[in-house]
Amino acid sequence: MKTQKQINIRAYKAEGFAGRYQELVRSTVIPYQYEILNDRAGTEKSHVVKNFENAAKALNGDDIGDGFYGMVFQDSDAAKWLEAVAFSLSDYPDKELEERADELISKIRAAQDKDGYINTYYTIKDRDKRWTNLLEGHEMYCSGHLFEAGAAYYEATGKRELLDVCLKNAEHIYNRFVRDGKEGYPGHPEIELALMKLYRVSGDEHCLELAKHFVDVRGVDTEFYKKEKALRDWTVWGNNAEDNAYQQSAAPVRRQREATGHAVRAVYLYTAMADLAAETDDKELLDACDRLWDNITQKKMYVTGGIGATVHGEAFSVENDLPSDTAYSETCAAIGLMFFASRMLEAKPDARYADVMEQAFYNTVLAGMALDGKSFFYVNPLECVPGISGKAPTHRHDLTQRPGWYACACCPPNAARTIMSLGKYAYGESSDTAFCHLYAAGEVSFENGVKLRCQTEYPFDMKVRYTVLSGGRLALRLPSWSRATRLSKNGSDAEYEEKNGYAYMSVYEGDVIELSLDEQARLVYAAERIPELSGKACVCRGPLVYCFEGVDNGGDVLSLRLKRDLTAKPCEAEGLNGITALSVNALRAKSRNDLYSFVAPELSKTDAKAIPYFCWANRGETQMRIWVPAVL
Amino acid sequence: MKTQKQINIRAYKAEGFAGRYQELVRSTVIPYQYEILNDRAGTEKSHVVKNFENAAKALNGDDIGDGFYGMVFQDSDAAKWLEAVAFSLSDYPDKELEERADELISKIRAAQDKDGYINTYYTIKDRDKRWTNLLEGHEMYCSGHLFEAGAAYYEATGKRELLDVCLKNAEHIYNRFVRDGKEGYPGHPEIELALMKLYRVSGDEHCLELAKHFVDVRGVDTEFYKKEKALRDWTVWGNNAEDNAYQQSAAPVRRQREATGHAVRAVYLYTAMADLAAETDDKELLDACDRLWDNITQKKMYVTGGIGATVHGEAFSVENDLPSDTAYSETCAAIGLMFFASRMLEAKPDARYADVMEQAFYNTVLAGMALDGKSFFYVNPLECVPGISGKAPTHRHDLTQRPGWYACACCPPNAARTIMSLGKYAYGESSDTAFCHLYAAGEVSFENGVKLRCQTEYPFDMKVRYTVLSGGRLALRLPSWSRATRLSKNGSDAEYEEKNGYAYMSVYEGDVIELSLDEQARLVYAAERIPELSGKACVCRGPLVYCFEGVDNGGDVLSLRLKRDLTAKPCEAEGLNGITALSVNALRAKSRNDLYSFVAPELSKTDAKAIPYFCWANRGETQMRIWVPAVL
C-alpha cells in the first residue's frame, strides 16, 4: 500500500509563485494552445482537431477532407491540452472553456471505433496498420495521454464522457493483450502510468491488470520488436528494432540497473513501475525503481534536474557524460522525472525524491516556457553561445531562443498540464498525515481532515508560513540544500520528529508553523568523475539554479570566473518581471584576441549578475552559462 | 615567383628524432602497409592490389575474379604507399623494396585505360559511371594521389614508368575539362596540389594550366553539383549537392573568407591555391590564402595543430567551437595543414606559418601513429575518458586505442609519406639562401651550394647545432614560442638580420651555428572566446603539447588542476622509449561520490606527470587530458 498519495486536484488552490504560473497558463497558454490545435495561431501547423474530425468521417465512410497531418502521436497534444483544462477548471470554473473542452471531447468520442480503438493516424490513413508496429506506432502512447486527460477531467468536473471513451479503449487494449494474449509491449511507455490513474478514478481492475501486464512482459522476450519488424512492411522513422537498451527492454524491468535509451520513455516507464510497486506491495519492483533512481540522479542528471543528455535518440548518454552546451535535457524528460519522483514519494516519503522533483520543476520544467507563456523550449542546454549554439553541427538542437511551437509538440502542453497540476506534486496525504513536499502557496484541504493555508514567496523568499485551518498530523519536507533550517510553531522552536528528511508533527487549528530555509546563495560543485565539470561551480539559491546571461554582463559570460568565497546579494534584473537576481563577487579574465597564448589572462574583480536559469532567453539572443570555472 | 621552395627529396638525410621516425616507417610501417595492401596483415580488408589486378582484367575483357572491394577512393592507398616508398628509397636504396614498388607500378599501369583514364572502382564496376559524379566520385582525388606518387618516385629514383602513367592520365583529364570544356571541379580537392607537383617534375604546362583551371572555376557556378546530381542515378554516400559551404564552392576561391566544410578537402585546396599563387604571382589568390589561413589558425585550430572539429562530415565547425573530447581533428587534416603551411612559406617566409606546421607535425600528425608504427588514429581527441570516449553517442568516433587499420584508410599511409618527406617541410631554399624551417637533425645539401649538418635531440632538447659544410646565406626560423632564444656563431653571439621570425646570416665552411631555444615548459591559455577552454591551461614545452594520462597519474586525471606558477621538471615515463616526460606541480581535487555537492573539493599538492601528446594511448586504455582547469 502507498505510504501517502497525491492529493485530489480540487484540494489545492494555488497562490503566490505557483498561482501566478497557473494564471499564466490559464490566461495565456491554454487559449494559445487551443488556437494552435485549431491551426489559428500562425505557428507550426498542428491539425490536431481536424485529425479527430476527419477520423470520425473515416469511421462513417464519409469523405475525409484534408486527411491526417502531423506526427504519429499527434493526438496526444489534444489530450494534454484537455488535461491542463481539467486542472484549470478544478480551481477556476470557466463555462466557455468547459464548453470548448466538451466540444473537443465529443469530437474525440466521435473518432472512437466501435471496438473501442481510437487513434486518428491509423483510422484516417490505414486501419490495417493498427497494432502492427508497437515499436514506433505510438497507439498506446496516445491512449495513455487520453487516459490521463479522461481521469483528470472526471476528477475535476465529474463528467464521464471522456472517461467512458478511455475505459472503452482500455478494454479494447486489455482484450487484445491480456484476454487474447497477443504479444508485445509499448515502444513508448506512457499507457502504464495512465492506466494506474484510470484505475484509481474508475476502480476498473482491468486497468490495473493491464498496467501490470505491460510492466511484467517488458524485456522478457527481447526479440519481440525484431520479430514484429520482420512481419511489417512499414516504418515511421526506421528505428532499430534490436536496440533493446534504447527501448528499455534489454531485460525484464525488475532486473534493470541502468537508465538507458529515450529519456522520456524511460522515466514514464519507471513512474508506472513505482506506482505499481507501491500499489501492489511489490518489493522487487520497488528495488528496481530505487536502483534506476540512483543511477539517474547520481550518474545521469544535470544540476537543473534535466535528464537525457544526448540528442541522439533524445536519450540518456553513458554514465557521467553531462555536456552543458550540447545538452538535450528535454522538457518532457524533466517532467517525467517529476512523475517518477512523486511516485517514489508515494512508496516511501524521503526528501531526496522531493528534492529532485523540486530541482526538475523550478529549473528545467519552467525553463521550457517563456515568461510570457507564448514560446517554448523542447531542449534545455546549460550553456548557450550565439554563433555556436543552434549552428555548430553538434549543437543544432540547442536553440538560443524559444520557438512558438514545434512540429513535434510534446513539450509545450506537457509543461502546461504539469504546472496546472502542481498541487499533486506539492502535497500528498495518508489517512492520518498531510505531506508538504514542495512549498506551494495557497490553500489545501486533505481528505484526512487537515486543512492548511500556505503563505510564501518561495522560491525567492525562503520563509514559508503554514496557518492550520484544521488540525492533524503534518509532514514537512526539510530540503537537503538548506544548511540553516529553522522550524517554528507559534513563534517558538517547533518540536518535531525527523525521518528521511521530513519533519513530522501534530498541529491544531490556529497553529502557525513557520519554516525558514537557508537564504544564502551557495556554490555547487560536481563530482570529479564528470569530465565536463572539472574545476567549475554553479550558483544556486534555494531550489533555483542560477545562470549568467550576456545581457546582464556586458555581453560576455565566457570570461567570468567564480571565487570559492562566494558572496551574492539579491538584486534586480531588467525585463524579468521583478524576479530576484543575484549580484555575485566574480572575476573577469581579460580577453585576448590570440587563439593561444602563454600569457595568463589577467583577472580583475567584477560584480556579475546571475538570474534564475528558468528565466533565461527571455530578453533576446545572448550568451548564457550555468557552470563557471571556479578559481581559488 | 616563389621566395623559396621545398628542397629535393634526395637533399636531406635524416638523423635524430626525424631519423628514428623515418627508420620506424621504413622498417615497420612500409612493410606492414604492404602486407595490408595485399590483404596479408589480418586487419581490416584492403584489396587495393587486387583491385588494380582486376581492373587490368576488366580492360582486357577477362574474368574480373573477386571484382572491386573497398571505398570509392581505395586506389589512393596504393599511391600513398608508393609515395612513402619513393621517399624511403631516396635515402636508403633497397633493391627488394624497389622491386615491390616497380611491380605495383606495373600493375597500376596495366589498369590504365587506353585513353589515359585510371580508376579501379569505375573500371571494374561500371565504366559508364565515369565522370558522372564529381561530387562524391573521387576520380580526381585518386589521380591526384597517383600524381604525387609519380612525381616522388621520379624524383627519388629517376624512373619514369609511373610518371608517364600520371602524365597520360593528367592529359586525359586536361582534355576533358580544358580542351573539351566539360563543366565541373573535384568534390575532394587533391588533384590541384598534385598537378603542381607533376608540373614541377615534368615541366608539362598542361598540368599547371589544369590546376589553375580547377582553382579558377571552383565556386563560380554554385549550381554545378546540383545540376550534376539531377543528371545521375547513383550516389556514393548521398552527399548534399547543395551544401556549397561543405564543398568549398559557395563562392569563387578568391572571395572565400572562412574555412568551411570537409577539413582535409579544404586544406588540400588551399595548399594548391597557395602553391599556384606563388608560382604565378597571383596576389589576389595569395590574399585569399592569407584570409583562410588566419581564419583557421585564429578561429578553428586545436592547440595540437589539429583542424576539423566536428565528426559531422569530418568538417570545420563554426568559429570558436573546439571541443576537446568530441574532437574530430583528423590526422589527414593536420597533414594537409602542414602542406598549406609549407606552400605559404614558399610564398613568403614567415615563422608563423612554420610555427603552425611544426605544431601540427609534432602533435597531431605523430599522434596518428602508435610508437611501434603498427596502429593508427584517424581521429585525434584532446581528451579521452574510458567509459565515455568511443561509447557515448556523441563520442563514438573518439576511440581510446589505435586500431590496426581502417576501412577508410586514408590516414595511416598519409602519415607515413609525410614522415618520410619531412625534409621537404623542414628545409627550403632560394637561389641564394638556405632555409631551416624546422629543426631536423641530419645532413642537407641545398641546390644553391649550401650544405649543413644539423645535430640536435629536438624536440626534447632545445639546442640545435648547425655545422656548415659548405657556406652561403642561411635563414633560421626563430619560433614564436621561445621566450629565450640565443643564436651563436662559433661560440659568440651571432650577428643576424631578423625578418618575419627568421634570422638571416652569411655562413662559411666550418662555421658552427648554435641555436638555443627556450627549455622551460610553459602554460598555454586560450582566448576567452573559446567556450570549451574557459579557465583551462595546457602544458607545452618546445613544440610539444603535453597531456596527462591516467596510467601515470593514479588512474585519474580529471581531478587534476594546474597552478599558474608552473614548475615542470623533465622526468621519465615508463613504456615510452625514453621520451622526455614532465613532472608538474599540480593540485588534486579530492574526489567525492555525490554527483552534486555544495562542499568545495579540497585541493592538495601533487606532482603530476605529463607526457608529449603524440605518445598518448601507447600503454593501454587510460584517461587522457590536455586542457586542465587552472586555478590561481
Tab-separated table of C-alpha atoms in Angstrom, chain A residues 296-303 310 312 317-322 359 383 385 387-388 391-395 480-481 483 522-536 558-559 561 564 587 589-601 603 625 627 629-632, chain B residues 296-303 310 312 317-322 359 383 385 387-388 391-395 480-481 483 522-536 558-559 561 564 587 589-601 603 625 627 629-632:
chain	number	residue	atom	x	y	z
A	296	ILE	CA	19.755	8.652	-12.890
A	297	THR	CA	20.278	11.028	-10.009
A	298	GLN	CA	23.885	10.059	-9.313
A	299	LYS	CA	25.184	9.455	-12.845
A	300	LYS	CA	22.897	10.981	-15.448
A	301	MET	CA	21.175	14.121	-14.204
A	302	TYR	CA	22.011	17.749	-14.828
A	303	VAL	CA	22.086	20.139	-11.887
A	310	THR	CA	22.175	13.358	-25.836
A	312	HIS	CA	20.977	11.050	-30.467
A	317	SER	CA	24.059	9.026	-22.575
A	318	VAL	CA	26.556	6.803	-20.806
A	319	GLU	CA	27.225	7.478	-17.136
A	320	ASN	CA	28.968	10.754	-16.217
A	321	ASP	CA	28.525	12.269	-19.679
A	322	LEU	CA	26.748	15.552	-18.967
A	359	GLN	CA	15.042	20.685	-8.824
A	383	GLU	CA	25.190	26.865	-21.844
A	385	VAL	CA	26.868	30.793	-27.073
A	387	GLY	CA	27.316	31.653	-33.129
A	388	ILE	CA	27.855	28.124	-31.829
A	391	LYS	CA	24.639	26.467	-35.506
A	392	ALA	CA	27.550	24.078	-34.987
A	393	PRO	CA	26.706	20.645	-36.401
A	394	THR	CA	26.793	19.164	-32.903
A	395	HIS	CA	24.674	21.994	-31.448
A	480	SER	CA	18.877	18.825	1.756
A	481	TRP	CA	20.153	22.038	0.172
A	483	ARG	CA	22.182	24.350	5.660
A	522	ARG	CA	25.744	28.696	-2.462
A	523	LEU	CA	28.239	27.306	-4.912
A	524	VAL	CA	27.550	23.804	-6.103
A	525	TYR	CA	30.342	21.563	-7.353
A	526	ALA	CA	30.111	18.351	-9.334
A	527	ALA	CA	31.853	15.075	-8.612
A	528	GLU	CA	35.306	14.853	-10.172
A	529	ARG	CA	34.148	11.938	-12.311
A	530	ILE	CA	32.137	14.334	-14.525
A	531	PRO	CA	34.723	15.413	-17.115
A	532	GLU	CA	32.659	18.370	-18.306
A	533	LEU	CA	32.525	19.962	-14.889
A	534	SER	CA	36.105	19.738	-13.640
A	535	GLY	CA	37.071	22.912	-11.885
A	536	LYS	CA	33.673	24.527	-12.315
A	558	LEU	CA	32.736	33.257	-21.058
A	559	SER	CA	35.455	35.266	-19.345
A	561	ARG	CA	35.284	33.172	-13.088
A	564	ARG	CA	35.193	29.962	-3.871
A	587	LEU	CA	36.417	37.726	-11.532
A	589	ALA	CA	39.588	37.365	-17.311
A	590	LYS	CA	40.890	39.986	-19.678
A	591	SER	CA	40.058	38.960	-23.214
A	592	ARG	CA	42.841	38.499	-25.702
A	593	ASN	CA	42.397	38.004	-29.380
A	594	ASP	CA	45.175	35.446	-29.947
A	595	LEU	CA	43.714	31.970	-30.104
A	596	TYR	CA	46.534	30.584	-27.938
A	597	SER	CA	48.987	32.468	-25.809
A	598	PHE	CA	51.365	31.777	-22.982
A	599	VAL	CA	50.326	34.922	-21.207
A	600	ALA	CA	47.944	34.047	-18.379
A	601	PRO	CA	44.814	36.158	-18.647
A	603	LEU	CA	41.843	38.524	-13.636
A	625	ARG	CA	26.297	29.876	-18.785
A	627	TRP	CA	28.788	26.238	-14.864
A	629	PRO	CA	35.280	27.993	-13.816
A	630	ALA	CA	35.938	28.462	-10.110
A	631	VAL	CA	39.321	29.751	-9.041
A	632	LEU	CA	40.789	29.681	-5.570
B	296	ILE	CA	41.857	28.542	-39.476
B	297	THR	CA	44.706	29.384	-37.160
B	298	GLN	CA	42.829	32.032	-35.147
B	299	LYS	CA	39.323	30.510	-35.019
B	300	LYS	CA	39.376	26.839	-35.899
B	301	MET	CA	42.595	25.124	-34.850
B	302	TYR	CA	43.311	22.983	-31.826
B	303	VAL	CA	46.444	23.662	-29.802
B	310	THR	CA	33.377	18.005	-35.926
B	312	HIS	CA	29.663	15.604	-38.883
B	317	SER	CA	32.775	23.565	-37.192
B	318	VAL	CA	31.719	27.170	-36.738
B	319	GLU	CA	34.300	29.610	-35.382
B	320	ASN	CA	35.476	29.131	-31.778
B	321	ASP	CA	33.908	25.686	-31.440
B	322	LEU	CA	36.834	23.499	-30.387
B	359	GLN	CA	52.648	22.347	-34.151
B	383	GLU	CA	40.636	14.323	-24.050
B	385	VAL	CA	37.722	9.217	-20.722
B	387	GLY	CA	33.528	4.772	-20.470
B	388	ILE	CA	32.598	7.924	-22.377
B	391	LYS	CA	30.931	4.911	-26.228
B	392	ALA	CA	28.673	7.935	-25.731
B	393	PRO	CA	26.582	8.565	-28.853
B	394	THR	CA	28.406	11.849	-29.418
B	395	HIS	CA	31.845	10.279	-28.826
B	480	SER	CA	57.381	32.375	-31.512
B	481	TRP	CA	57.000	30.017	-28.560
B	483	ARG	CA	60.868	33.358	-24.909
B	522	ARG	CA	55.062	26.858	-20.257
B	523	LEU	CA	51.345	27.070	-19.708
B	524	VAL	CA	49.297	27.955	-22.731
B	525	TYR	CA	45.905	29.628	-22.402
B	526	ALA	CA	43.198	30.004	-24.984
B	527	ALA	CA	41.309	33.152	-25.906
B	528	GLU	CA	38.247	33.741	-23.758
B	529	ARG	CA	36.037	33.433	-26.826
B	530	ILE	CA	36.588	29.645	-26.870
B	531	PRO	CA	33.824	28.380	-24.550
B	532	GLU	CA	35.397	24.955	-24.143
B	533	LEU	CA	38.630	26.324	-22.777
B	534	SER	CA	37.497	28.901	-20.210
B	535	GLY	CA	39.657	28.711	-17.143
B	536	LYS	CA	41.888	25.982	-18.526
B	558	LEU	CA	40.002	14.542	-14.153
B	559	SER	CA	40.666	15.780	-10.638
B	561	ARG	CA	44.308	21.209	-11.512
B	564	ARG	CA	49.561	29.353	-12.780
B	587	LEU	CA	46.847	20.168	-7.403
B	589	ALA	CA	40.831	17.803	-6.010
B	590	LYS	CA	39.607	15.238	-3.528
B	591	SER	CA	37.049	13.041	-5.214
B	592	ARG	CA	33.573	12.836	-3.808
B	593	ASN	CA	30.937	10.399	-4.889
B	594	ASP	CA	27.904	12.716	-4.719
B	595	LEU	CA	27.036	13.950	-8.169
B	596	TYR	CA	26.465	17.494	-6.847
B	597	SER	CA	27.518	18.950	-3.574
B	598	PHE	CA	27.966	22.345	-2.011
B	599	VAL	CA	31.197	21.305	-0.404
B	600	ALA	CA	34.106	22.682	-2.392
B	601	PRO	CA	36.540	19.895	-3.234
B	603	LEU	CA	42.782	20.664	-3.185
B	625	ARG	CA	43.572	15.199	-20.867
B	627	TRP	CA	43.437	21.099	-21.121
B	629	PRO	CA	41.492	23.682	-15.160
B	630	ALA	CA	43.998	26.260	-13.951
B	631	VAL	CA	43.454	27.712	-10.514
B	632	LEU	CA	45.175	30.740	-9.102
